Short mmCIF file of C-alpha atoms in Angstrom, two decimals:
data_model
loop_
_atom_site.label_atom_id
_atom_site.label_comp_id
_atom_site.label_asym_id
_atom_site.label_seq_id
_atom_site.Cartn_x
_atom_site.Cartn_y
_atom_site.Cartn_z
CA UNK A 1 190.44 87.53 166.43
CA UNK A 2 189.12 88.19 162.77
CA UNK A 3 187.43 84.75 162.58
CA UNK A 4 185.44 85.42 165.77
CA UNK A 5 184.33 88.87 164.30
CA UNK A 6 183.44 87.53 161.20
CA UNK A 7 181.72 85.31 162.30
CA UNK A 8 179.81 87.52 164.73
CA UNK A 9 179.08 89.82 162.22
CA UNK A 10 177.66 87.08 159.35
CA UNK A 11 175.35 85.97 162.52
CA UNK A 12 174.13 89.96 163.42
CA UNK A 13 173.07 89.54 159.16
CA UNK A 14 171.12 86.55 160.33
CA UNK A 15 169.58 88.10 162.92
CA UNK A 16 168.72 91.23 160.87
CA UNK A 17 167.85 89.89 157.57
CA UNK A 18 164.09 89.13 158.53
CA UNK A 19 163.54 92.44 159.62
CA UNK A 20 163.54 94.94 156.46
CA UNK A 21 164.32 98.24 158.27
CA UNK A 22 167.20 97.14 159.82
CA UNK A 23 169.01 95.76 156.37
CA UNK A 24 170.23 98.94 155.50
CA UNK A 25 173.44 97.65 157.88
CA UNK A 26 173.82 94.77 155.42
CA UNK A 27 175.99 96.40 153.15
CA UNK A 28 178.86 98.05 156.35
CA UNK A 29 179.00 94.98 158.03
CA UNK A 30 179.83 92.74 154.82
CA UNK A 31 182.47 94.93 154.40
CA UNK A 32 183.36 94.27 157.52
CA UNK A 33 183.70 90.86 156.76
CA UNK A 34 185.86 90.94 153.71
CA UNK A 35 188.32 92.90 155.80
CA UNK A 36 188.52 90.52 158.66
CA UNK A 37 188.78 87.45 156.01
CA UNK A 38 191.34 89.60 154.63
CA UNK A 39 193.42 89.78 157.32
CA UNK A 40 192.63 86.14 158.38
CA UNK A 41 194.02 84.84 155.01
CA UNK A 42 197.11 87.25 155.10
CA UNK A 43 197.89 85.76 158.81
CA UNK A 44 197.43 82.09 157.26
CA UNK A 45 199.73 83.13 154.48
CA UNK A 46 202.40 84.29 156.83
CA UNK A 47 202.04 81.79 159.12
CA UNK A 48 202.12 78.87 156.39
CA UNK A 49 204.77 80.64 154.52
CA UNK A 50 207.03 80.09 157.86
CA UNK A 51 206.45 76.86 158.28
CA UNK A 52 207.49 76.18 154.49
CA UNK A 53 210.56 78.15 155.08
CA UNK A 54 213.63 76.47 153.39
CA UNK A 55 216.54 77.88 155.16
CA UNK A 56 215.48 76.41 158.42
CA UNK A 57 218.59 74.48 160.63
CA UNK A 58 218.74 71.17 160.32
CA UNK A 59 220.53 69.04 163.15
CA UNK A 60 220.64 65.09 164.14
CA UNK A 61 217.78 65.20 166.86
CA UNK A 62 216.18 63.00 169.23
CA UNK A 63 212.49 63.43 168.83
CA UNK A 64 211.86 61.81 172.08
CA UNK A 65 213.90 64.60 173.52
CA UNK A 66 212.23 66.99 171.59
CA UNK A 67 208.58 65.87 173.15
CA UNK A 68 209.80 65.66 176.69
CA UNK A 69 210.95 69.39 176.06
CA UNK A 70 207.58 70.54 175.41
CA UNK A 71 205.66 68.15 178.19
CA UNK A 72 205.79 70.76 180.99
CA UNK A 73 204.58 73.18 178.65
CA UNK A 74 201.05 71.28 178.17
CA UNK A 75 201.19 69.28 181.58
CA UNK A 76 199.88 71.95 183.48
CA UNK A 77 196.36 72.73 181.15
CA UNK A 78 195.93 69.41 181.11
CA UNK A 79 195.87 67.70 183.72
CA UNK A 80 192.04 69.16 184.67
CA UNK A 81 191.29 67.23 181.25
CA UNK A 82 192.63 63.73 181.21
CA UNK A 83 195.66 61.83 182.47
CA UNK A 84 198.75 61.46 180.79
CA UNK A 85 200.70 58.46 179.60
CA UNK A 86 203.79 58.97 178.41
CA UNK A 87 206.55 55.98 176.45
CA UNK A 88 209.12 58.07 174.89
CA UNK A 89 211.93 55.69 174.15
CA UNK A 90 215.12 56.55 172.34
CA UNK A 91 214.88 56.30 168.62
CA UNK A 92 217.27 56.95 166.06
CA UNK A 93 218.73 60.69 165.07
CA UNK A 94 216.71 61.96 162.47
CA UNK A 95 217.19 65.44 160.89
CA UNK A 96 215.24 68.41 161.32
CA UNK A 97 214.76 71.86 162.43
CA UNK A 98 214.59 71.50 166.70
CA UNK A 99 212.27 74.45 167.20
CA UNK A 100 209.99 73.74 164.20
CA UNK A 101 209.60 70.03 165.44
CA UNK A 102 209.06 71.08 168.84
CA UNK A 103 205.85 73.12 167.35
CA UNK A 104 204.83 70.23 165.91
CA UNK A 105 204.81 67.89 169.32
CA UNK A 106 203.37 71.19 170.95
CA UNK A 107 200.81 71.70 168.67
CA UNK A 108 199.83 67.90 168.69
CA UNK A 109 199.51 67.54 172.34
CA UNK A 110 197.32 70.61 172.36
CA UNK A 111 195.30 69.25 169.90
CA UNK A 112 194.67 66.24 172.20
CA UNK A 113 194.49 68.48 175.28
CA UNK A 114 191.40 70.50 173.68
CA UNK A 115 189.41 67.37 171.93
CA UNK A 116 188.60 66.28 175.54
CA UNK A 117 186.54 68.19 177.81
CA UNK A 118 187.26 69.69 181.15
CA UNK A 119 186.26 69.36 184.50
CA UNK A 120 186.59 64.70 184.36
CA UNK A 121 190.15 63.61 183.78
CA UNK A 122 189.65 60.59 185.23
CA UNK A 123 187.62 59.64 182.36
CA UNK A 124 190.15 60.75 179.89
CA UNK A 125 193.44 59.77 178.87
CA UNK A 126 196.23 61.43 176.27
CA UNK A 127 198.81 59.13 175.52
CA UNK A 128 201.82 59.86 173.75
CA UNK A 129 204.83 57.80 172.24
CA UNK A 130 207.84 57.48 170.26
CA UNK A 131 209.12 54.45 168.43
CA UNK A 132 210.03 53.26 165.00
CA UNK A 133 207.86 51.75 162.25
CA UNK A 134 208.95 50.64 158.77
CA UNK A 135 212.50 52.43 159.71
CA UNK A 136 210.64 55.47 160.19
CA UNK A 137 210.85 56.98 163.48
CA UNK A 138 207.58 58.10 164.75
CA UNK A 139 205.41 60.30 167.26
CA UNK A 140 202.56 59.20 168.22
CA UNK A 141 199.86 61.39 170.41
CA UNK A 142 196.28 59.89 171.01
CA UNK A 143 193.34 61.33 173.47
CA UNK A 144 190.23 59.61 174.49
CA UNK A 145 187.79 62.42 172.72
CA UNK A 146 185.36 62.07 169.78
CA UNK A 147 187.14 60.92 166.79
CA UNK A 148 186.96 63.17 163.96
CA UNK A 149 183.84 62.56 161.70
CA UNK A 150 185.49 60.85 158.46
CA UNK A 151 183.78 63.42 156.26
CA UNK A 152 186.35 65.95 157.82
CA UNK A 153 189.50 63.92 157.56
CA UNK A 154 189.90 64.58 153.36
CA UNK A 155 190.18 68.54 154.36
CA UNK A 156 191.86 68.38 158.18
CA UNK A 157 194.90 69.95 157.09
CA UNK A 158 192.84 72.80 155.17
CA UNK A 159 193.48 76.01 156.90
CA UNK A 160 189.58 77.21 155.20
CA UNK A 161 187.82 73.85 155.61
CA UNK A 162 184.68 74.55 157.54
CA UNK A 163 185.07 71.76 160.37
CA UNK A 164 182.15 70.77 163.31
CA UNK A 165 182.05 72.00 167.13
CA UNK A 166 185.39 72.69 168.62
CA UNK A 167 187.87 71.52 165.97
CA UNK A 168 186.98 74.66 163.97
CA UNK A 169 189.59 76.50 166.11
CA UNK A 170 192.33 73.56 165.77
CA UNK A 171 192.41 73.53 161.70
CA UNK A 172 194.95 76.42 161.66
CA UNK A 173 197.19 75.09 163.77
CA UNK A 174 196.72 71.42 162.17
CA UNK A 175 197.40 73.32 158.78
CA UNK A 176 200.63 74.55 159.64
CA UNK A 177 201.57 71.51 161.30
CA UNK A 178 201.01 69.75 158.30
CA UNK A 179 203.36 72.26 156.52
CA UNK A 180 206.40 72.05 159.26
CA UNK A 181 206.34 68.16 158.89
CA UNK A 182 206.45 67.78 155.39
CA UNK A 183 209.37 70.33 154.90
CA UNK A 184 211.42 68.72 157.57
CA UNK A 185 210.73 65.62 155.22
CA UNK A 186 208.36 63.65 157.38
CA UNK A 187 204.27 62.41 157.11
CA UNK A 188 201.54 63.13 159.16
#
């Protein structure tokens, strides 16, 4: 993982930078770090340029068919986190891409699975819906953790946005998320 090593390294410079003999390192391992951002921003790149893609299939869909499709897929890790409501009711056919949308319900309900802690799901719920608002149809996935400090919610969908605790991990996947719903022509 190039963000875990560059981030070890930038800490082994912390560690050494208050002791002069050892700062002769300095230099290799900030090289080292331009190389792993390097290949962290080329994997962003990729990844984001997918999720823009153009030529993707669109088909009529049910999006509450779409979420149920990915359910078992997150069930399982979560159920030693919180317990599940679900209210996916039939909405209208909307067009889109099947297996970018399922990413996006995927990605979503992992995003709730990992902003509540383990080990008490009895003191945790992730809900998750489908309906229609304004004639738009709509997902809708909510979990019981810490809401995301406002500060942070200008720069969520920021691949490079520095973000607190655990949700540093999340902003990649929230970035492309972001992506895969606005070129199948929806909001987030």
């Amino acid at each position: 993982d190039p963000l875990a090593f560059v981030s070890s390294n930038l800490n082994r410079v912390e560690e050494i930078w208050s002791h002069p003999a050892e700062r002769r390192d300095v230099p290799e391992i900030l090289d080292e770090c331009h190389e792993g951002l390097a290949r962290l921003r080329g994997t962003v790149s990729e990844l984001l340029r997918l999720a823009r893609r153009s030529e993707s299939e669109t088909v009529p869909l049910d999006i509450a068919e779409i979420v149920a499709s990915v359910l078992p897929l997150v069930r399982a890790e979560g159920r030693f986190r919180a317990r599940w409501t679900e209210f996916l009711t039939a909405v209208p056919a909307v067009r889109g891409d099947p297996g970018l949308l399922a990413q996006v319900a995927l990605q979503l309900l992992l995003n709730a699975i990992h902003s509540v802690p383990e080990g008490a799901p009895g003191d945790h719920q992730i809900h998750v819906s489908t309906g229609c608002e304004g004639g738009r149809v709509c997902l809708r996935v909510r979990d019981s953790g810490p809401p995301i400090p406002a500060a942070e919610l200008p720069h969520l969908f920021d691949p490079f946005a520095s973000l607190t605790g655990d949700r540093e991990a999340l902003r990649l996947g929230l970035a492309v998320t972001h992506q895969i719903v606005i070129s199948q022509g929806g909001d987030i």
